[in-house]
Coordinates of C-alpha atoms and ligand atoms in Angstrom, one line a residue:
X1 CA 178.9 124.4 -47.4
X2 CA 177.2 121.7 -45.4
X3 CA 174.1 122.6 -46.9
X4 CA 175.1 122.4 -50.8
X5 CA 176.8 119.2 -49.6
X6 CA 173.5 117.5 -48.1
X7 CA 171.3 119.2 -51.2
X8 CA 173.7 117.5 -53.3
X9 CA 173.8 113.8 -51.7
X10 CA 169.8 114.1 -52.0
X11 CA 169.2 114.9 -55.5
X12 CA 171.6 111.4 -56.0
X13 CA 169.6 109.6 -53.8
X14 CA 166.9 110.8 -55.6
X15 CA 168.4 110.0 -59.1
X16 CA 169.3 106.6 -57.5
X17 CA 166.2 106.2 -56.4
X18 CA 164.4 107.1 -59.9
X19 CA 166.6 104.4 -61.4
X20 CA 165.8 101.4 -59.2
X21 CA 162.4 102.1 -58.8
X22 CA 162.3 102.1 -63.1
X23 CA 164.2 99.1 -63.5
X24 CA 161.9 97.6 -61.0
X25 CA 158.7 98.3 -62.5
X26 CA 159.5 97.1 -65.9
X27 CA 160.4 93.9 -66.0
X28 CA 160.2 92.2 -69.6
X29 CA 157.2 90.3 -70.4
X30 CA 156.9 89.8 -73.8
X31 CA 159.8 89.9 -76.8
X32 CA 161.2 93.3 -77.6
X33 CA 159.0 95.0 -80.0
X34 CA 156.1 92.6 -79.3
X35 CA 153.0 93.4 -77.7
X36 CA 153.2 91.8 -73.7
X37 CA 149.1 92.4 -73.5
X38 CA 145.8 92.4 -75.7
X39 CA 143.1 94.0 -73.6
X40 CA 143.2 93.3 -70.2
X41 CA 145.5 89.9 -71.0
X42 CA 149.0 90.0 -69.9
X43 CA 150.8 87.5 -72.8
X44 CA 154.1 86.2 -71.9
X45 CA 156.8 85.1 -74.4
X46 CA 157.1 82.0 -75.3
X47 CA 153.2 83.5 -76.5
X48 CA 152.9 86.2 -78.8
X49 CA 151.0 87.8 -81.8
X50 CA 153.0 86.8 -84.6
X51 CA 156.0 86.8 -86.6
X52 CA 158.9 86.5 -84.0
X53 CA 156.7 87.4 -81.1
X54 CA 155.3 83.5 -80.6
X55 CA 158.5 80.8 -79.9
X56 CA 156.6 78.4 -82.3
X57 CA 153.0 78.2 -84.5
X58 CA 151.5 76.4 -81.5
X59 CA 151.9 79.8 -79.2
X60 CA 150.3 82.3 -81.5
X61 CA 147.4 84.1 -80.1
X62 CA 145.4 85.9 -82.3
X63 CA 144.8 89.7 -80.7
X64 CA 141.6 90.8 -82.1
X65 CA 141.5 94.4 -81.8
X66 CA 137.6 94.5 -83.2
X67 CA 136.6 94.2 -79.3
X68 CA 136.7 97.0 -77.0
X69 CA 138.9 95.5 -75.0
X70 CA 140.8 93.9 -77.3
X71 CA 140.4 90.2 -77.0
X72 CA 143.1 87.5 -77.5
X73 CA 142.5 84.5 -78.9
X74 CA 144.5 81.0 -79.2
X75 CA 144.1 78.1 -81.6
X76 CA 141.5 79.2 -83.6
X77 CA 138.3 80.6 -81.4
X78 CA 139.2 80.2 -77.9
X79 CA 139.3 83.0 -75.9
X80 CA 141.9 83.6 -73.8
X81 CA 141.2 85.0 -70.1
X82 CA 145.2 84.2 -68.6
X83 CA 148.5 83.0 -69.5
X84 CA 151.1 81.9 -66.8
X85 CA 154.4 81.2 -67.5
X86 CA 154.7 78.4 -65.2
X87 CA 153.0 76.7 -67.6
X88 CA 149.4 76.9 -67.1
X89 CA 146.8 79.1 -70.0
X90 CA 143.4 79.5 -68.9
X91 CA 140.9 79.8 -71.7
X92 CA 136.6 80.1 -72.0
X93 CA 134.5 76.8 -73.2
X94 CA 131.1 77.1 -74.1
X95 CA 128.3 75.2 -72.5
X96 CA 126.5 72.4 -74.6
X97 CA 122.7 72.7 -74.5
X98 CA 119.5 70.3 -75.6
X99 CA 116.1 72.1 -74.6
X100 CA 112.7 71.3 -75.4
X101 CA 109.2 72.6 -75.4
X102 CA 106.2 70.9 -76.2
X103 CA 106.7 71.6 -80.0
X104 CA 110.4 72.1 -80.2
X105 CA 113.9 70.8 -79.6
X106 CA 117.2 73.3 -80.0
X107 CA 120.6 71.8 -79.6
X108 CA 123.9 72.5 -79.3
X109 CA 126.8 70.1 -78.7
X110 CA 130.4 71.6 -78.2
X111 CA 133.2 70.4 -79.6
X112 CA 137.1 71.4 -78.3
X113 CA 140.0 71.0 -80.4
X114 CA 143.8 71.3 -79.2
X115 CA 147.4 70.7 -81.3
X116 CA 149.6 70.6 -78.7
X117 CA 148.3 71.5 -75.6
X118 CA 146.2 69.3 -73.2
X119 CA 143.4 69.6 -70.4
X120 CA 144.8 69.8 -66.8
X121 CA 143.1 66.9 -65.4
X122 CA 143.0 67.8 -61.9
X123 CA 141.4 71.4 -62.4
X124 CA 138.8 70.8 -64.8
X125 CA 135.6 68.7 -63.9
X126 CA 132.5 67.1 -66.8
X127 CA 129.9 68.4 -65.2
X128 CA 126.1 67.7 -66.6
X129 CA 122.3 68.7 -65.7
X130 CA 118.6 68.2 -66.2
X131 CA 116.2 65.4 -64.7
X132 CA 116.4 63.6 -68.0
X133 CA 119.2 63.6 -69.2
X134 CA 122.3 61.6 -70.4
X135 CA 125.7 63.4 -71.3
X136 CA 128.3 61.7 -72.9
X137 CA 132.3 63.3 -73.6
X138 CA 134.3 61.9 -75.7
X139 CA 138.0 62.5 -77.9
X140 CA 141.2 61.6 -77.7
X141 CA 144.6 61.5 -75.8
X142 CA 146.6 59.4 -78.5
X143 CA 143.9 57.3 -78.4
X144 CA 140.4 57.2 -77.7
X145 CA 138.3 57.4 -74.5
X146 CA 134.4 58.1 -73.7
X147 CA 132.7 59.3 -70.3
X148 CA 130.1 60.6 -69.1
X149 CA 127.0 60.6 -66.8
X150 CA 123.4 60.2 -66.0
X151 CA 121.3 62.7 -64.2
X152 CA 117.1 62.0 -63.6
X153 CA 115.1 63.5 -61.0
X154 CA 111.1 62.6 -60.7
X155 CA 110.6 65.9 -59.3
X156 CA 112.5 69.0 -58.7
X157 CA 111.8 69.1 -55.1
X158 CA 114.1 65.9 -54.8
X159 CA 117.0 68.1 -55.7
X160 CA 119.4 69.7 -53.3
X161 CA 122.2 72.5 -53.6
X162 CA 125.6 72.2 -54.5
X163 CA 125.4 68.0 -54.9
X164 CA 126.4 66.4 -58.5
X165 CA 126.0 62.6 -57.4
X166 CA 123.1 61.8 -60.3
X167 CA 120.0 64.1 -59.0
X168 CA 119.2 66.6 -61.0
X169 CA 123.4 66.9 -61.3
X170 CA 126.2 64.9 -62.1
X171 CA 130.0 64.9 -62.4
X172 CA 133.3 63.1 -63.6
X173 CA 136.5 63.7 -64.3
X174 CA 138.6 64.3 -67.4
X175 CA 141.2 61.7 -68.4
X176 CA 144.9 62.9 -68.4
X177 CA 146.7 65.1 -71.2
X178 CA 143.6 65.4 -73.0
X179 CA 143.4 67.0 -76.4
X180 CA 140.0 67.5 -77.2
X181 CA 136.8 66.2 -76.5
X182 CA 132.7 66.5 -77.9
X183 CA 130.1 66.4 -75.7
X184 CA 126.7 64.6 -76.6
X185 CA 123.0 64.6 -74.4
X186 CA 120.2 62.6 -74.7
X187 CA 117.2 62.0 -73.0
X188 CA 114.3 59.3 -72.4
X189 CA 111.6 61.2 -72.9
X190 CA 112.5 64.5 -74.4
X191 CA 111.8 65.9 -70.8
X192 CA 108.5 65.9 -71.2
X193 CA 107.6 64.5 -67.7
X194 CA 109.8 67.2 -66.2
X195 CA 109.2 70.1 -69.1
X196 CA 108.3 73.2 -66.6
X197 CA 110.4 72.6 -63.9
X198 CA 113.5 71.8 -66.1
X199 CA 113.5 72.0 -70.0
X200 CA 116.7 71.8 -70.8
X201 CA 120.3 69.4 -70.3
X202 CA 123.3 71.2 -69.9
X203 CA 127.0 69.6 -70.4
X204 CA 130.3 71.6 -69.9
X205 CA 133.8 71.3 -68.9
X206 CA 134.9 73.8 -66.2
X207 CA 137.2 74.4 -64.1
X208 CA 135.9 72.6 -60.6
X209 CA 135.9 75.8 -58.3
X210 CA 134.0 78.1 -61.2
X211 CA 130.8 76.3 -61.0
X212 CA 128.8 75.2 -57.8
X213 CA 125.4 73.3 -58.7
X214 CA 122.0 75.2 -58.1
X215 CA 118.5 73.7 -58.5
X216 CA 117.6 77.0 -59.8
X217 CA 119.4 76.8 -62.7
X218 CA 117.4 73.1 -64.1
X219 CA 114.4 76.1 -64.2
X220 CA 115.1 78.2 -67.5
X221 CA 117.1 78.3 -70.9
X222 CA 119.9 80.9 -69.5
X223 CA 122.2 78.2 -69.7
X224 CA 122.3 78.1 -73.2
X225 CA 124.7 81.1 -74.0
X226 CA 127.3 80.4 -70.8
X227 CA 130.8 80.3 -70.7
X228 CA 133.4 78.7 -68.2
X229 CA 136.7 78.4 -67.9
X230 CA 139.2 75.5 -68.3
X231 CA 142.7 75.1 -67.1
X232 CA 144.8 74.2 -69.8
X233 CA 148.4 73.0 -69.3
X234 CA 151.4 73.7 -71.8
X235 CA 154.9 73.1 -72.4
X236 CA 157.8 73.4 -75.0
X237 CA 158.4 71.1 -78.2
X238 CA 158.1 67.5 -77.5
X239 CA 161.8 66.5 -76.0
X240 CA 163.1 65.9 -72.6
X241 CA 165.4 68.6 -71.5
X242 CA 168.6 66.8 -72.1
X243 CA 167.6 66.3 -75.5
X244 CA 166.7 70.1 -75.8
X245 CA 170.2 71.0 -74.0
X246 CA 172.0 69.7 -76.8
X247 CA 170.3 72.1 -79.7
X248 CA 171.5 75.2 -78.3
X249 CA 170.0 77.3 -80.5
X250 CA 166.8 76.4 -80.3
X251 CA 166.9 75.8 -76.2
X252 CA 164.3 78.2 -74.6
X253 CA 165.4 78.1 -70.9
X254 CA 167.7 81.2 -70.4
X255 CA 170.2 82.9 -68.3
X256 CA 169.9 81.9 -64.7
X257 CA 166.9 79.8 -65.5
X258 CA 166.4 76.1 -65.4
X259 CA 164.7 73.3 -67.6
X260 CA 162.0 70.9 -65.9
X261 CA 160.5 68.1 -67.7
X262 CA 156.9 67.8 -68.1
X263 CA 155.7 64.6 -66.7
X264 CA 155.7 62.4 -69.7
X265 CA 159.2 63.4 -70.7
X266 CA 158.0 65.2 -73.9
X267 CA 158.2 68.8 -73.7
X268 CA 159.7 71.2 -70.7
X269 CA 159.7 74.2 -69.2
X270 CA 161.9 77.2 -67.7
X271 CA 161.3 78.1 -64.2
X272 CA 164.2 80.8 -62.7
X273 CA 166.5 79.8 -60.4
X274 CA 165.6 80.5 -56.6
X275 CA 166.6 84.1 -56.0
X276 CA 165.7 85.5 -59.5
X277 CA 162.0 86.1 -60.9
X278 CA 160.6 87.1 -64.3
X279 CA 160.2 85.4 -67.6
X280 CA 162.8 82.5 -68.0
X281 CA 162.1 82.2 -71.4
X282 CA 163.5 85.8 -72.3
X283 CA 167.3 86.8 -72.7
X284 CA 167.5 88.8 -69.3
X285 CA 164.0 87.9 -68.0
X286 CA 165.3 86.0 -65.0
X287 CA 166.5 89.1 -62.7
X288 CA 167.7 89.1 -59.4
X289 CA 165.5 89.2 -56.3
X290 CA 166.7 92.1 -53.8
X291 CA 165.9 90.2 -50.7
X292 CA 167.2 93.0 -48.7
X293 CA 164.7 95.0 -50.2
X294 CA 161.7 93.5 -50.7
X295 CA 161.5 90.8 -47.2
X296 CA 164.3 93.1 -45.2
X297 CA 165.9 89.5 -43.8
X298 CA 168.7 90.0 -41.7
X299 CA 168.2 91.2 -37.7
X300 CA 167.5 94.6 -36.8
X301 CA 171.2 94.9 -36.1
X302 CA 173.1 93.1 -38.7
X303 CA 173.8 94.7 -42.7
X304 CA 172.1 93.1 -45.6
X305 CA 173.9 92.8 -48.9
X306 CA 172.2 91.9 -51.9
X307 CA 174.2 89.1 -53.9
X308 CA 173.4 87.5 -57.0
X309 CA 170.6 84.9 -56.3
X310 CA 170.9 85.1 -52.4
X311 CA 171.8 88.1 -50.1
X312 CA 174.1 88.0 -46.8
X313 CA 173.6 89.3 -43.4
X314 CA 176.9 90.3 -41.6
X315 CA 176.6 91.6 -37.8
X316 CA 178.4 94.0 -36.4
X317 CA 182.0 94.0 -35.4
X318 CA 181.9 92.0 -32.1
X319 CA 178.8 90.1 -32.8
X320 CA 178.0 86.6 -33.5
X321 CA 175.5 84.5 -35.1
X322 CA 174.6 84.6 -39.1
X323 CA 172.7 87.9 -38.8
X324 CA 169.5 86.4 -40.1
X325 CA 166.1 86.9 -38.7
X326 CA 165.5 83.3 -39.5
X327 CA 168.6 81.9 -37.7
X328 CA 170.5 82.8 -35.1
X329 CA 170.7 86.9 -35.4
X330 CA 173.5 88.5 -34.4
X331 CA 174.5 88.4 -30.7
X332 CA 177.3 89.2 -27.9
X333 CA 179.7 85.6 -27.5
X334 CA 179.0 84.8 -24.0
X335 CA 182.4 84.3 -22.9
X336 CA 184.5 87.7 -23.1
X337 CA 181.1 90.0 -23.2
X338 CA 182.4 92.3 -20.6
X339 CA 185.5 92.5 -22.6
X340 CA 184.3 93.5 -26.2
X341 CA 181.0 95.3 -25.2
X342 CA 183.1 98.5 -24.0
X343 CA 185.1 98.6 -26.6
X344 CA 182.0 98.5 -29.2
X345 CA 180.6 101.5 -27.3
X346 CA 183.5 103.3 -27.6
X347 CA 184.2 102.7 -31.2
X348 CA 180.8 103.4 -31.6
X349 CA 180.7 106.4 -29.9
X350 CA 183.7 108.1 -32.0
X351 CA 182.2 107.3 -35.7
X352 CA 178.8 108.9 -34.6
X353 CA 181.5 111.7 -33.1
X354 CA 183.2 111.5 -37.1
X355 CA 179.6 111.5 -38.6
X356 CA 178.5 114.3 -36.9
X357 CA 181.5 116.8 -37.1
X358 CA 181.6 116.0 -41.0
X359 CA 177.9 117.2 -41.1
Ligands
LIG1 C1 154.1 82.6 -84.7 O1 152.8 82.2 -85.1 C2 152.5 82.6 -86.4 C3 151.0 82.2 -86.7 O2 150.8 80.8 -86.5 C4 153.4 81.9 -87.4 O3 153.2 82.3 -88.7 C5 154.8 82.3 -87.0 O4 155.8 81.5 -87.8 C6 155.1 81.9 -85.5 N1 156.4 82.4 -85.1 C7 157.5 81.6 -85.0 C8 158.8 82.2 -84.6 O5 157.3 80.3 -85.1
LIG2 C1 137.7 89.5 -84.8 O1 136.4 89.2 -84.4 C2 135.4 89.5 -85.3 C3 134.0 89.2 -84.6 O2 134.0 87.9 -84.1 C4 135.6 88.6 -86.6 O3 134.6 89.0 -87.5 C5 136.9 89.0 -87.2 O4 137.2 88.1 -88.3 C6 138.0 88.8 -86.1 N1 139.3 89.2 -86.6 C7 140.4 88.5 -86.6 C8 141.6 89.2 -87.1 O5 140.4 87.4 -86.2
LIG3 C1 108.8 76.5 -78.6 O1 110.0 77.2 -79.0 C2 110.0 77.8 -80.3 C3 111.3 78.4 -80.5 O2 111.8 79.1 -79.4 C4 108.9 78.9 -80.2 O3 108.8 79.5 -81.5 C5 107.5 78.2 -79.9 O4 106.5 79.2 -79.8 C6 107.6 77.5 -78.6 N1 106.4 76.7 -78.4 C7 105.8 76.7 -77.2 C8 104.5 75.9 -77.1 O5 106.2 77.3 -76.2
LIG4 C1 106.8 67.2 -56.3 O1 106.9 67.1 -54.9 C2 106.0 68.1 -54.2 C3 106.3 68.0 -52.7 O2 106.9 66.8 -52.4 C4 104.6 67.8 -54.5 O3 103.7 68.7 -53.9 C5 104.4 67.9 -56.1 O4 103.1 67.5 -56.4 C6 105.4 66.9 -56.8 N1 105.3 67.2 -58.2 C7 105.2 66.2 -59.1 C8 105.2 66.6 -60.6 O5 105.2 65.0 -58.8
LIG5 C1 153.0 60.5 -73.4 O1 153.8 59.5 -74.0 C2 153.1 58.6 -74.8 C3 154.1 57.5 -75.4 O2 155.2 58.2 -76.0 C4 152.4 59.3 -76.0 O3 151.7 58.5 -76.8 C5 151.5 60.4 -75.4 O4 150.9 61.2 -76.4 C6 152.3 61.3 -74.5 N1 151.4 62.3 -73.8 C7 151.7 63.6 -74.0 C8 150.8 64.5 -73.2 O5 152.6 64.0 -74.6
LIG6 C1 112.0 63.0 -78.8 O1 111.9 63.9 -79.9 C2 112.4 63.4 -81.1 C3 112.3 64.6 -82.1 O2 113.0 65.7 -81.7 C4 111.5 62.3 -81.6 O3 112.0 61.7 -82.8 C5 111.4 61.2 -80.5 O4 110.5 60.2 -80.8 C6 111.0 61.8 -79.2 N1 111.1 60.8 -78.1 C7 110.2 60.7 -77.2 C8 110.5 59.6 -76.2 O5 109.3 61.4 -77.1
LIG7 C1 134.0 81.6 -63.3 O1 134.9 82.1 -64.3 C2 134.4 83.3 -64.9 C3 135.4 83.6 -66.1 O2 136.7 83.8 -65.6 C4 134.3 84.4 -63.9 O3 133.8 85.6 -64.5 C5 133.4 84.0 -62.8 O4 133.3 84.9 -61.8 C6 133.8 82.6 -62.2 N1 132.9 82.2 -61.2 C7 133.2 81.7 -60.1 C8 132.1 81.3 -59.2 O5 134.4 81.5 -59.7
LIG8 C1 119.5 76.8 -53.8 O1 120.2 78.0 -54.2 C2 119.3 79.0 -54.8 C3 120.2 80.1 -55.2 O2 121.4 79.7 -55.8 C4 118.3 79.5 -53.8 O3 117.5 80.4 -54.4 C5 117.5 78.2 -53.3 O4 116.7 78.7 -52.2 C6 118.4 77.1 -52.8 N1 117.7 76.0 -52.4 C7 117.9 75.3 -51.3 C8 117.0 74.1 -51.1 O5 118.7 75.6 -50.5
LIG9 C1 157.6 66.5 -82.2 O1 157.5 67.9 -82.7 C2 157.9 67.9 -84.1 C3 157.9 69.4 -84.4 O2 156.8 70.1 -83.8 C4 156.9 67.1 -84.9 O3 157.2 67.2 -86.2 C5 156.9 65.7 -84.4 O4 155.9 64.9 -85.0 C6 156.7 65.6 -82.9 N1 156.9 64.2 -82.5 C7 156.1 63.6 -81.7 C8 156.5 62.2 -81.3 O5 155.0 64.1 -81.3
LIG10 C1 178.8 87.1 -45.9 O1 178.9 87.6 -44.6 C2 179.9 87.0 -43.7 C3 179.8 87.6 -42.4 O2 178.5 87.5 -41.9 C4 181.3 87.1 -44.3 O3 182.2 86.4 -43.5 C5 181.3 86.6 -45.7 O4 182.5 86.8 -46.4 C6 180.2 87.2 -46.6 N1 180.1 86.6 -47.9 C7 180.0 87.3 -49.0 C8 180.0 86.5 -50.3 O5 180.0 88.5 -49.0
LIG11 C1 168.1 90.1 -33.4 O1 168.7 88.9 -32.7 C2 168.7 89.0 -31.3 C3 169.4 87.8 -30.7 O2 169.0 86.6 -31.4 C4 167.2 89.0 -30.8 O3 167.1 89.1 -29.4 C5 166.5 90.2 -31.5 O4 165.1 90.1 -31.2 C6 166.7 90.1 -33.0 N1 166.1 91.3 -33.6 C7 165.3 91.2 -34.7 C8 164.8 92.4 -35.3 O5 165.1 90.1 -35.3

């Protein structure tokens, strides 16, 4: 009997088991019925590939399947490399070239065009290169701005490693919420006092941590077909949150989720509420965290249960204290421990008694 009993209470735990461990691994991504990657790119509602997949035109990315993998694109010809839904996209820029030989100049400025999105000025660096050279960047925020930098060197050997500071290298930042910008070189002599050694200026915006300067690369042309990538940040529509509240319909933050303005009060996001993760733009994507499960909070003695959005430690019958690992655990009152600490034992002792006998 006891057998078919215990065989029995395993195959539920088992089922139980199954269940969680399902629900766990598959939490929602994208829209139902809509694709939640393209190649080896996870895409997150509000994104998508069409139809009712995007929340709006301006977070379509085009997922095309002629690559092996398949490559996702967004507005227009920028390849997408990651999408977070905390409000970040991070696409791949190409580098703008100007190189010369004795007989010969081949050029290629760069130009970078967003809608609605802008350039996260605190990730993304100009960055510009050659011993004649003069890179200028230029576009608009609203209105107009222009930057840029100079970079000379009489001879390579004056160059050092990993420094931008007009040498061989040079560097500035990006205004804020920038929407698009077209890079420009010159030169004053068409490199030709400095043609061996370094041919060619380079001008690219990148993200600051992809690209560390290297003398090395004034020396050839393989600069001409390089990519890097740039931090883009992005947001929802163009009103504050309290505006958005009000059109229901249209609001995108969802159950147990909650709006945050962007920084110039047009356009928001969702982030979850503390105790939930997943996608707070999706109907169900903000789920409960199982803090009992996944960081086991509550003292070795005291019994975690799982609430919605927090969890509670109680400690055994006796006890004191909050039960949490973090706080004060669960321990004996001083006072009347010789009274209760028998009594525990004893109680104790007769369920394991129960337990055992029912087995
Ligand atoms: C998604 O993007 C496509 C392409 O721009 C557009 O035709 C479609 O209307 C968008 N979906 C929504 C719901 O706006
Ligand atoms: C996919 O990329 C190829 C090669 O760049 C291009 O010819 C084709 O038009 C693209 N397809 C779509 C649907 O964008
Ligand atoms: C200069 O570059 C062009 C194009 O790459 C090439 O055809 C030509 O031979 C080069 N001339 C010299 C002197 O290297
Ligand atoms: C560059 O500097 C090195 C060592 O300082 C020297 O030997 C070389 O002749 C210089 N080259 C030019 C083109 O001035
Ligand atoms: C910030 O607000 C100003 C004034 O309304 C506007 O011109 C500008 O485009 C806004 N910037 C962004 C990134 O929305
Ligand atoms: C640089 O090259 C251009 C042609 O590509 C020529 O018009 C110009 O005069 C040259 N400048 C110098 C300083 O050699
Ligand atoms: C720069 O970014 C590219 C594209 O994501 C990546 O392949 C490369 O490893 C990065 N380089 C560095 C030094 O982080
Ligand atoms: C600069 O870095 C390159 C490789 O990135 C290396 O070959 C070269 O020796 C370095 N030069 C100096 C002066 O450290
Ligand atoms: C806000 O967004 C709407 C719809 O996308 C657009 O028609 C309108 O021009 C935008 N307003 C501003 C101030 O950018
Ligand atoms: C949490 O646990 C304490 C005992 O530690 C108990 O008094 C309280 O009722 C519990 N709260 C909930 C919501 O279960
Ligand atoms: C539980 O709490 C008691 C009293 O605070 C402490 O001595 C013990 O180390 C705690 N155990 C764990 C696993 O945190």
């Amino acid at each position: 009997m006891g057998s078919i009993r215990s065989l029995v209470l395993m195959q539920l735990m088992i089922l139980l088991n199954v269940i969680l461990t399902v629900k766990a691994s598959t939490p929602a991504v994208a829209k139902p019925g809509c694709r939640s990657r393209c190649g080896d790119v996870i895409i997150p509602y509000p994104f998508g590939t069409g139809r009712d997949c995007n929340i709006t035109a301006g977070f379509f990315i085009n997922c095309n399947t002629s690559f092996i993998p398949h490559k996702p694109f967004f507005g227009g010809n920028l390849e997408v490399i990651d999408i977070s839904t905390d409000g970040q996209l991070r696409i791949l820029s190409h580098a703008s070239y100007d190189c010369f030989n004795t007989s010969y100049r081949n050029w290629l400025f760069y130009n970078f065009r967003l809608f609605e999105f802008s350039i996260n000025n605190n990730k993304n660096k100009f960055t510009a290169m050659g011993c004649d050279t003069y890179a200028v960047v230029q576009g608009s925020y609203g209105q107009r701005y222009t930057t840029g930098c100079l970079s000379l060197c009489n001879n390579i050997t004056d160059v050092s490693n990993g420094s931008c500071s007009g040498i061989g290298c040079c560097q500035t930042s990006i205004p804020k919420d920038v929407k698009s910008y077209d890079i420009s070189l010159s030169s004053y002599a068409n490199h030709t006092n400095v043609l061996l050694e370094n041919p060619c200026s380079y001008a690219f915006v990148a993200e600051i941590d992809n690209y560390t300067f290297s003398a090395s690369d004034l020396h050839g042309f393989e600069f001409q077909g390089k990519q890097f990538p740039i931090t883009l940040d992005w947001k929802i529509g163009n009103k504050s949150c309290n505006e958005a509240n009000m059109d229901v319909n249209n609001f995108a933050c969802k159950e147990y989720s909650k709006c945050v303005d962007s920084e110039n009060n047009s356009g928001y996001l969702c982030k979850c509420l503390e105790g939930y993760v997943g996608n707070p733009y999706l109907t169900n994507g903000c789920q409960d965290i199982n803090e009992c499960e996944s960081m086991s909070p509550c003292n070795g003695t005291a019994r975690c249960t799982n609430l919605p959005g927090t969890y509670n430690c109680s400690c055994p019958v006796g006890y004191e204290g909050d039960g949490k690992k973090s706080g004060t655990g669960c321990s004996l009152p001083n006072k009347d421990q010789s009274k209760t600490s028998p009594l525990i034992v004893a109680l104790g002792l007769a369920l394991g008694f129960l337990v055992f006998s029912w087995g």
